[in-house]
Amino acid sequence: MNPQQQVQQTRMISADDKGLPGDAAGRTVEEYVAAGPGLADFWTPLLVLDEEALAHNVAFMAGWLGERDLELMPHGKTTMAPQLWQQQLDAGATGITVANPSQLRVGRARSFNALLLANQLTDPNAIRWVARELADPECSIWSWLDNPAAIGVAEEALAGVTLARPLSVLVELGAPGGRTGCRSVDEAVALAEAVAASPVLRLAGVAGYEGALGHDRDKATLDFLHRYVADLLELHQRIGHLYDDADVLVTCGGSNYPDVVSELFAQARKSDTARYVLRSGAYITHDHGIYHALSPFDPDRASTGDETLVPAARAVCRVLSQPEPGLALLDGGKRDFPYDEGFPIPLTAVSRTTGQTSDLRGATVSGMNDQHSFLRTADGAEPAVGDLVVLGLSHPCTMFDKWRLIPAVESFTPGASAKVTRLIETFF
């Protein structure tokens, strides 16, 4: 058993863990799951994960990138769930990506040794902590850099510190109007030269994020993203003489445009010894919203049935009120489910009295409060008070942070009392 798995199994369940049955409190996760609880025992609102779908998505992405001789360091911020990180590593991922030093510390505390920080280190305390972690010869930490001032911050933070190794940084290329990153290849080349001259830093490659530069799959957007990735590869070539003999990373690629990145990366990889790494993270659950609309692997646009991701998360709510025809108020809201990239999507209702399911296609969630969602039905046939409502969700990156322990079942079926296979713990 991996160290992080052992810690999770002995974690004590308490009344603070929402959604779990009352009799779960005071028992360890291992004890409770071994007792064989059914999903019907849990309280609503609830986030549920589908093991079969998770396994499919993890295996698919690992195989798809493996066929192209590309690596995956999935973005762990999506789930902040070390159990799922380990599942991705077991399938062939070569590291985990995180977004900030606190997430980096979560990974190190659970014995993850290959961690990519997809941001610039500017906190002196965090910089010194990373330097101490690098005393472990099995530990590899990479971070990004896009500004000469950050070199000065690192050198000041590490003044007088005896380093086991310099800090490995990747020069980040952005684009005008985008998020972080140098705004031109020439600017990035000059920065790489400054990194190579620093006594505390090691130039370890180049990085970028195309997902912040596109919001659709129109031809103009895809052409722009192709040019951006081509610029990243040009940067890598132009600073090649500055690299040392250790590993060099070239990384880009989120969950919206992995096809664009992999096309150019796979071609470059044929004549290069660098490690070409994608960082897709949201693929592990996919969704019914933003990634359904943009992922090349969604069933609505995948070229074959074998190249698809499937939604692996569902929200389960209960009807609290029917104050007027065509309106049902659900017991889950913004504190339970994501809403930043679209409200939840009604899928199925399950009758409290008969157990029968009914299709909610055509219904909408028209609004959300902290603890309520407004379910609108066009024909007035809204589910009754006490009925269950299953919702699809949009944007996994703001889904997991609302839950401390998330039940997973082998295969989620509305209305069926499936056995809970594990409780997945998050660390936000």
Coordinates of C-alpha atoms in Angstrom, one line a residue:
M1 CA 0.0 0.0 0.0
N2 CA 1.4 3.4 -0.9
P3 CA 2.0 5.9 2.0
Q4 CA -0.7 8.2 0.9
Q5 CA -3.2 5.3 0.6
Q6 CA -2.3 4.2 4.2
V7 CA -2.9 7.7 5.6
Q8 CA -6.3 7.9 3.8
Q9 CA -7.5 4.5 5.0
T10 CA -6.9 5.4 8.6
R11 CA -8.5 8.8 8.4
M12 CA -11.3 9.1 10.9
I13 CA -14.8 10.0 9.6
S14 CA -16.6 12.7 11.5
A15 CA -19.9 14.7 11.5
D16 CA -18.0 17.4 9.5
D17 CA -17.9 15.1 6.5
K18 CA -21.1 16.2 4.6
G19 CA -23.1 13.6 2.8
L20 CA -21.9 10.6 4.8
P21 CA -24.5 8.7 6.9
G22 CA -24.7 9.5 10.6
D23 CA -23.4 6.0 11.6
A24 CA -20.2 6.6 9.7
A25 CA -18.8 9.1 12.2
G26 CA -16.2 7.7 14.6
R27 CA -15.1 5.0 12.2
T28 CA -12.0 5.0 9.9
V29 CA -12.5 5.1 6.2
E30 CA -11.2 1.6 5.9
E31 CA -13.6 0.3 8.5
Y32 CA -16.6 2.0 7.0
V33 CA -16.0 1.0 3.4
A34 CA -15.3 -2.6 4.6
A35 CA -18.8 -2.7 6.1
G36 CA -20.2 -2.4 2.6
P37 CA -22.4 0.7 2.7
G38 CA -24.8 1.4 -0.2
L39 CA -25.1 4.7 -1.9
A40 CA -28.8 4.9 -0.8
D41 CA -27.5 5.2 2.8
F42 CA -25.8 8.6 2.1
W43 CA -27.5 11.9 2.6
T44 CA -28.2 14.5 -0.1
P45 CA -26.9 16.6 -1.7
L46 CA -24.0 14.3 -2.8
L47 CA -21.2 14.2 -5.3
V48 CA -20.7 10.6 -6.6
L49 CA -17.9 9.2 -8.8
D50 CA -18.2 6.3 -11.2
E51 CA -15.2 3.9 -10.9
E52 CA -15.8 2.3 -14.3
A53 CA -15.8 5.7 -16.0
L54 CA -12.7 6.9 -14.0
A55 CA -10.8 3.8 -15.0
H56 CA -11.9 4.1 -18.6
N57 CA -10.7 7.8 -18.8
V58 CA -7.4 7.1 -17.1
A59 CA -6.6 4.2 -19.3
F60 CA -7.7 5.9 -22.5
M61 CA -5.5 9.0 -22.0
A62 CA -2.5 6.9 -20.9
G63 CA -2.8 4.8 -24.0
W64 CA -3.5 7.7 -26.4
L65 CA -0.4 9.6 -25.3
G66 CA 1.7 6.4 -25.1
E67 CA 1.0 5.7 -28.8
R68 CA 2.5 9.1 -29.6
D69 CA 5.5 8.6 -27.3
L70 CA 4.4 11.5 -25.1
E71 CA 4.3 11.8 -21.4
L72 CA 1.5 12.9 -19.1
M73 CA 1.9 14.8 -15.8
P74 CA -1.8 15.4 -15.1
H75 CA -2.9 18.5 -13.3
G76 CA -3.6 17.5 -9.8
K77 CA -5.4 20.7 -8.9
T78 CA -8.4 19.3 -10.6
T79 CA -9.1 16.8 -7.9
M80 CA -6.5 17.4 -5.2
A81 CA -7.1 13.7 -4.4
P82 CA -3.9 11.7 -3.9
Q83 CA -5.8 8.5 -4.5
L84 CA -6.7 9.6 -8.0
W85 CA -3.2 10.9 -8.6
Q86 CA -1.8 7.5 -7.7
Q87 CA -4.3 5.9 -10.1
Q88 CA -3.0 8.1 -12.9
L89 CA 0.6 7.3 -12.0
D90 CA -0.1 3.6 -11.9
A91 CA -1.5 3.9 -15.5
G92 CA 1.7 5.4 -16.7
A93 CA 1.7 9.1 -15.8
T94 CA 5.3 10.3 -15.0
G95 CA 4.5 13.0 -12.5
I96 CA 1.8 15.2 -11.1
T97 CA 1.3 18.9 -11.9
V98 CA 0.1 21.4 -9.2
A99 CA -0.8 25.1 -9.2
N100 CA 0.8 26.5 -6.1
P101 CA 3.3 25.7 -3.3
S102 CA 0.6 24.5 -0.9
Q103 CA -0.5 21.9 -3.4
L104 CA 3.1 21.0 -3.9
R105 CA 3.5 20.4 -0.2
V106 CA 0.4 18.1 -0.2
G107 CA 2.1 16.0 -2.9
R108 CA 5.5 15.8 -1.1
A109 CA 3.8 15.0 2.2
R110 CA 2.4 11.9 0.6
S111 CA 5.6 10.7 -1.1
F112 CA 5.0 12.0 -4.6
N113 CA 8.5 12.5 -6.0
A114 CA 7.9 14.0 -9.5
L115 CA 6.0 17.3 -9.2
L116 CA 5.6 20.1 -11.7
L117 CA 4.6 23.5 -10.4
A118 CA 2.8 25.2 -13.3
N119 CA 3.5 28.7 -12.0
Q120 CA 6.3 31.0 -11.0
L121 CA 7.8 30.8 -7.5
T122 CA 7.8 34.2 -5.9
D123 CA 7.3 33.4 -2.2
P124 CA 10.7 33.3 -0.4
N125 CA 9.4 30.9 2.2
A126 CA 8.2 28.5 -0.5
I127 CA 11.5 28.9 -2.5
R128 CA 13.5 27.9 0.6
W129 CA 11.2 24.9 1.3
V130 CA 11.6 23.6 -2.3
A131 CA 15.4 23.9 -1.9
R132 CA 15.2 21.8 1.2
E133 CA 13.0 19.2 -0.5
L134 CA 15.6 18.8 -3.2
A135 CA 18.0 17.3 -0.6
D136 CA 16.0 14.1 -1.3
P137 CA 17.8 12.6 -4.3
E138 CA 14.6 10.9 -5.4
C139 CA 12.7 14.2 -5.5
S140 CA 12.2 16.2 -8.8
I141 CA 10.4 19.5 -8.7
W142 CA 10.1 21.8 -11.6
S143 CA 8.6 25.3 -11.6
W144 CA 8.0 28.0 -14.3
L145 CA 9.5 31.4 -14.8
D146 CA 8.4 34.3 -17.0
N147 CA 10.0 37.4 -15.5
P148 CA 13.6 38.4 -14.7
A149 CA 12.4 39.8 -11.4
A150 CA 11.7 36.2 -10.3
I151 CA 15.3 35.3 -10.7
G152 CA 16.2 38.0 -8.3
V153 CA 13.6 36.8 -5.8
A154 CA 15.0 33.3 -5.9
E155 CA 18.6 34.5 -5.5
E156 CA 17.7 36.7 -2.6
A157 CA 15.7 33.9 -0.9
L158 CA 18.6 31.4 -1.3
A159 CA 21.4 33.7 -0.4
G160 CA 23.7 31.9 2.1
V161 CA 21.7 28.6 1.6
T162 CA 23.8 25.5 0.7
L163 CA 21.9 23.9 -2.1
A164 CA 21.8 20.2 -2.8
R165 CA 20.8 21.1 -6.3
P166 CA 19.8 24.3 -8.2
L167 CA 16.1 24.8 -8.6
S168 CA 14.9 23.5 -12.0
V169 CA 12.8 26.1 -13.9
L170 CA 11.0 26.1 -17.3
V171 CA 10.8 29.3 -19.2
E172 CA 7.1 30.0 -19.8
L173 CA 5.9 31.3 -23.2
G174 CA 2.5 33.1 -23.2
A175 CA 0.8 35.4 -25.7
P176 CA -0.3 39.0 -25.8
G177 CA -3.6 39.3 -23.9
G178 CA -3.2 35.9 -22.4
R179 CA -2.4 34.8 -18.8
T180 CA 1.2 34.4 -17.6
G181 CA 4.2 33.8 -19.8
C182 CA 6.7 35.8 -21.8
R183 CA 4.9 37.7 -24.6
S184 CA 7.3 36.8 -27.4
V185 CA 9.9 34.2 -28.2
D186 CA 12.7 36.8 -28.2
E187 CA 11.7 37.8 -24.7
A188 CA 11.7 34.2 -23.6
V189 CA 15.1 33.6 -25.1
A190 CA 16.6 36.5 -23.2
L191 CA 15.0 35.2 -20.0
A192 CA 16.5 31.7 -20.6
E193 CA 19.9 33.2 -20.9
A194 CA 19.5 35.0 -17.6
V195 CA 18.3 31.7 -16.0
A196 CA 21.3 29.8 -17.3
A197 CA 23.6 32.4 -15.7
S198 CA 22.0 32.2 -12.3
P199 CA 23.9 30.3 -9.6
V200 CA 20.7 29.0 -7.9
L201 CA 18.6 28.1 -11.0
R202 CA 18.8 25.4 -13.6
L203 CA 17.3 25.9 -17.1
A204 CA 15.2 22.7 -17.5
G205 CA 13.0 23.4 -20.5
V206 CA 10.1 25.4 -21.7
A207 CA 6.4 25.5 -20.8
G208 CA 3.1 26.9 -22.0
Y209 CA -0.6 26.7 -21.6
E210 CA -2.8 26.9 -24.7
G211 CA -6.1 26.4 -22.8
A212 CA -6.1 30.1 -21.7
L213 CA -5.9 31.2 -25.3
G214 CA -8.9 29.5 -26.8
H215 CA -12.6 29.1 -25.9
D216 CA -14.0 27.2 -28.8
R217 CA -13.0 24.8 -31.6
D218 CA -13.5 27.2 -34.6
K219 CA -10.9 26.9 -37.3
A220 CA -9.4 30.3 -36.5
T221 CA -8.9 29.4 -32.9
L222 CA -7.3 26.0 -33.7
D223 CA -5.0 27.7 -36.2
F224 CA -3.9 30.2 -33.6
L225 CA -3.2 27.5 -31.1
H226 CA -1.1 25.6 -33.7
R227 CA 1.0 28.8 -34.1
Y228 CA 1.4 29.2 -30.4
V229 CA 2.6 25.6 -29.9
A230 CA 4.9 26.1 -32.9
D231 CA 6.4 29.1 -31.2
L232 CA 6.9 27.1 -28.0
L233 CA 8.9 24.6 -30.0
E234 CA 10.9 27.3 -31.7
L235 CA 11.8 28.7 -28.3
H236 CA 13.0 25.2 -27.2
Q237 CA 15.2 25.0 -30.3
R238 CA 16.7 28.4 -29.9
I239 CA 17.8 27.9 -26.2
G240 CA 19.0 24.3 -26.8
H241 CA 22.6 25.3 -26.4
L242 CA 21.9 26.6 -22.8
Y243 CA 20.7 23.2 -21.5
D244 CA 22.9 20.9 -19.4
D245 CA 23.0 17.1 -19.7
A246 CA 20.1 16.5 -17.3
D247 CA 16.5 16.0 -18.4
V248 CA 14.8 18.7 -20.4
L249 CA 11.0 19.1 -20.4
V250 CA 8.8 20.6 -23.1
T251 CA 5.3 20.9 -21.7
C252 CA 2.0 22.2 -22.8
G253 CA -1.5 20.7 -23.2
G254 CA -4.6 20.8 -21.0
S255 CA -7.9 18.9 -21.4
N256 CA -9.4 21.1 -24.1
Y257 CA -6.8 20.9 -26.9
P258 CA -4.6 17.9 -26.3
D259 CA -5.0 17.0 -29.9
V260 CA -3.5 20.3 -31.1
V261 CA -0.5 20.0 -28.8
S262 CA 0.1 16.3 -29.3
E263 CA 0.2 16.6 -33.1
L264 CA 3.1 19.0 -33.0
F265 CA 4.8 17.5 -30.0
A266 CA 4.8 14.0 -31.5
Q267 CA 6.4 15.3 -34.7
A268 CA 9.1 17.2 -32.7
R269 CA 9.7 14.2 -30.4
K270 CA 10.9 12.1 -33.3
S271 CA 14.2 14.1 -33.6
D272 CA 14.7 15.2 -30.0
T273 CA 15.8 13.7 -26.7
A274 CA 13.7 16.1 -24.5
R275 CA 10.7 14.8 -22.6
Y276 CA 7.5 16.0 -24.2
V277 CA 4.8 16.3 -21.5
L278 CA 1.1 17.1 -21.6
R279 CA -0.7 18.1 -18.4
S280 CA -4.4 17.3 -19.0
G281 CA -6.1 17.0 -15.7
A282 CA -9.9 17.4 -16.1
Y283 CA -10.0 14.4 -18.5
I284 CA -10.1 12.0 -15.5
T285 CA -13.8 12.9 -14.9
H286 CA -14.6 14.7 -18.2
D287 CA -18.0 16.4 -17.6
H288 CA -21.4 17.3 -19.0
G289 CA -20.5 20.9 -19.7
I290 CA -17.3 22.8 -20.7
Y291 CA -15.3 19.7 -21.6
H292 CA -18.3 18.1 -23.3
A293 CA -18.3 21.2 -25.5
L294 CA -14.6 21.5 -26.2
S295 CA -12.8 18.2 -25.7
P296 CA -11.7 16.4 -28.9
F297 CA -12.6 13.1 -27.1
D298 CA -16.2 13.9 -26.3
P299 CA -18.5 11.3 -27.9
D300 CA -20.2 14.0 -29.8
R301 CA -17.0 14.8 -31.8
A302 CA -14.6 11.9 -31.4
S303 CA -13.6 10.2 -34.7
T304 CA -14.3 6.7 -33.4
G305 CA -16.1 5.2 -30.4
D306 CA -12.8 4.0 -29.1
E307 CA -11.5 7.6 -28.7
T308 CA -13.9 8.9 -26.2
L309 CA -14.0 10.1 -22.6
V310 CA -17.1 9.7 -20.5
P311 CA -18.5 11.7 -17.6
A312 CA -17.5 10.1 -14.3
A313 CA -19.2 12.4 -11.8
R314 CA -22.8 13.0 -10.9
A315 CA -24.6 15.2 -8.5
V316 CA -27.5 13.6 -6.5
C317 CA -30.1 16.0 -5.0
R318 CA -33.5 15.7 -3.4
V319 CA -36.5 17.9 -4.1
L320 CA -37.1 20.2 -1.2
S321 CA -40.1 22.2 -2.4
Q322 CA -42.6 22.7 -5.2
P323 CA -43.7 26.3 -4.7
E324 CA -45.3 26.7 -8.2
P325 CA -46.0 24.6 -11.3
G326 CA -42.9 23.9 -13.4
L327 CA -40.5 24.7 -10.5
A328 CA -38.8 22.4 -8.1
L329 CA -36.2 23.5 -5.5
L330 CA -33.3 21.1 -5.0
D331 CA -31.2 20.7 -1.9
G332 CA -27.9 21.3 -3.5
G333 CA -26.4 24.7 -4.5
K334 CA -23.3 26.6 -5.1
R335 CA -21.6 25.3 -2.0
D336 CA -22.1 21.8 -3.3
F337 CA -21.6 21.8 -7.1
P338 CA -19.7 23.9 -9.7
Y339 CA -21.4 26.8 -11.4
D340 CA -18.6 29.0 -12.8
E341 CA -18.7 27.3 -16.3
G342 CA -22.4 26.6 -16.5
F343 CA -25.1 25.4 -14.1
P344 CA -25.7 21.7 -13.6
I345 CA -27.6 19.7 -16.3
P346 CA -30.7 17.8 -15.3
L347 CA -30.4 14.1 -16.3
T348 CA -32.8 11.9 -14.4
A349 CA -35.4 11.9 -11.6
V350 CA -36.1 8.9 -9.3
S351 CA -39.5 8.7 -7.7
R352 CA -39.4 8.5 -3.9
T353 CA -42.6 6.3 -3.8
T354 CA -42.1 4.0 -6.8
G355 CA -38.4 4.0 -7.5
Q356 CA -39.1 4.6 -11.2
T357 CA -36.8 6.8 -13.2
S358 CA -37.8 9.5 -15.6
D359 CA -35.8 11.4 -18.2
L360 CA -35.2 15.1 -17.4
R361 CA -33.9 16.1 -20.8
G362 CA -35.5 19.4 -21.6
A363 CA -35.5 20.6 -18.0
T364 CA -33.0 23.2 -16.9
V365 CA -31.3 24.5 -13.8
S366 CA -32.2 28.2 -14.2
G367 CA -30.4 29.5 -11.1
M368 CA -28.5 28.5 -8.0
N369 CA -28.2 29.9 -4.5
D370 CA -25.8 28.8 -1.8
Q371 CA -27.8 25.8 -0.9
H372 CA -30.6 25.6 -3.5
S373 CA -30.9 24.9 -7.3
F374 CA -33.9 26.0 -9.3
L375 CA -35.1 23.1 -11.5
R376 CA -37.4 24.3 -14.3
T377 CA -39.5 21.8 -16.3
A378 CA -41.3 22.9 -19.5
D379 CA -44.3 20.6 -19.2
G380 CA -44.9 21.1 -15.5
A381 CA -44.1 17.5 -14.7
E382 CA -41.4 18.3 -12.2
P383 CA -40.4 15.6 -9.7
A384 CA -42.2 15.6 -6.4
V385 CA -41.0 16.6 -3.0
G386 CA -38.6 13.9 -1.7
D387 CA -37.7 12.6 -5.2
L388 CA -34.1 12.2 -6.2
V389 CA -32.7 14.3 -9.1
V390 CA -29.4 13.3 -10.8
L391 CA -27.5 16.2 -12.4
G392 CA -24.6 16.3 -14.8
L393 CA -21.9 18.8 -13.9
S394 CA -19.6 21.3 -15.7
H395 CA -16.0 22.0 -14.9
P396 CA -14.3 19.4 -12.7
C397 CA -11.8 22.0 -11.4
T398 CA -14.4 23.6 -9.2
M399 CA -16.2 20.4 -8.3
F400 CA -13.9 18.5 -6.0
D401 CA -13.1 21.4 -3.7
K402 CA -16.6 21.4 -2.2
W403 CA -16.2 17.9 -0.8
R404 CA -13.8 16.3 1.8
L405 CA -14.8 12.7 1.2
I406 CA -16.5 11.6 -2.1
P407 CA -18.1 8.2 -2.5
A408 CA -17.3 6.2 -5.5
V409 CA -19.4 3.3 -6.9
E410 CA -18.5 0.6 -9.4
S411 CA -20.9 1.9 -12.0
F412 CA -23.4 4.7 -11.3
T413 CA -27.0 3.9 -12.2
P414 CA -29.8 6.3 -11.2
G415 CA -32.1 4.7 -8.7
A416 CA -29.9 1.8 -8.0
S417 CA -28.4 1.4 -4.5
A418 CA -24.9 0.6 -5.6
K419 CA -22.2 -0.5 -3.1
V420 CA -19.7 2.2 -2.3
T421 CA -16.2 1.0 -3.3
R422 CA -14.1 3.7 -1.7
L423 CA -14.2 7.2 -0.2
I424 CA -11.9 9.6 -2.1
E425 CA -10.4 12.3 0.1
T426 CA -9.5 15.7 -1.2
F427 CA -6.9 18.2 0.2
F428 CA -7.8 21.7 -0.8

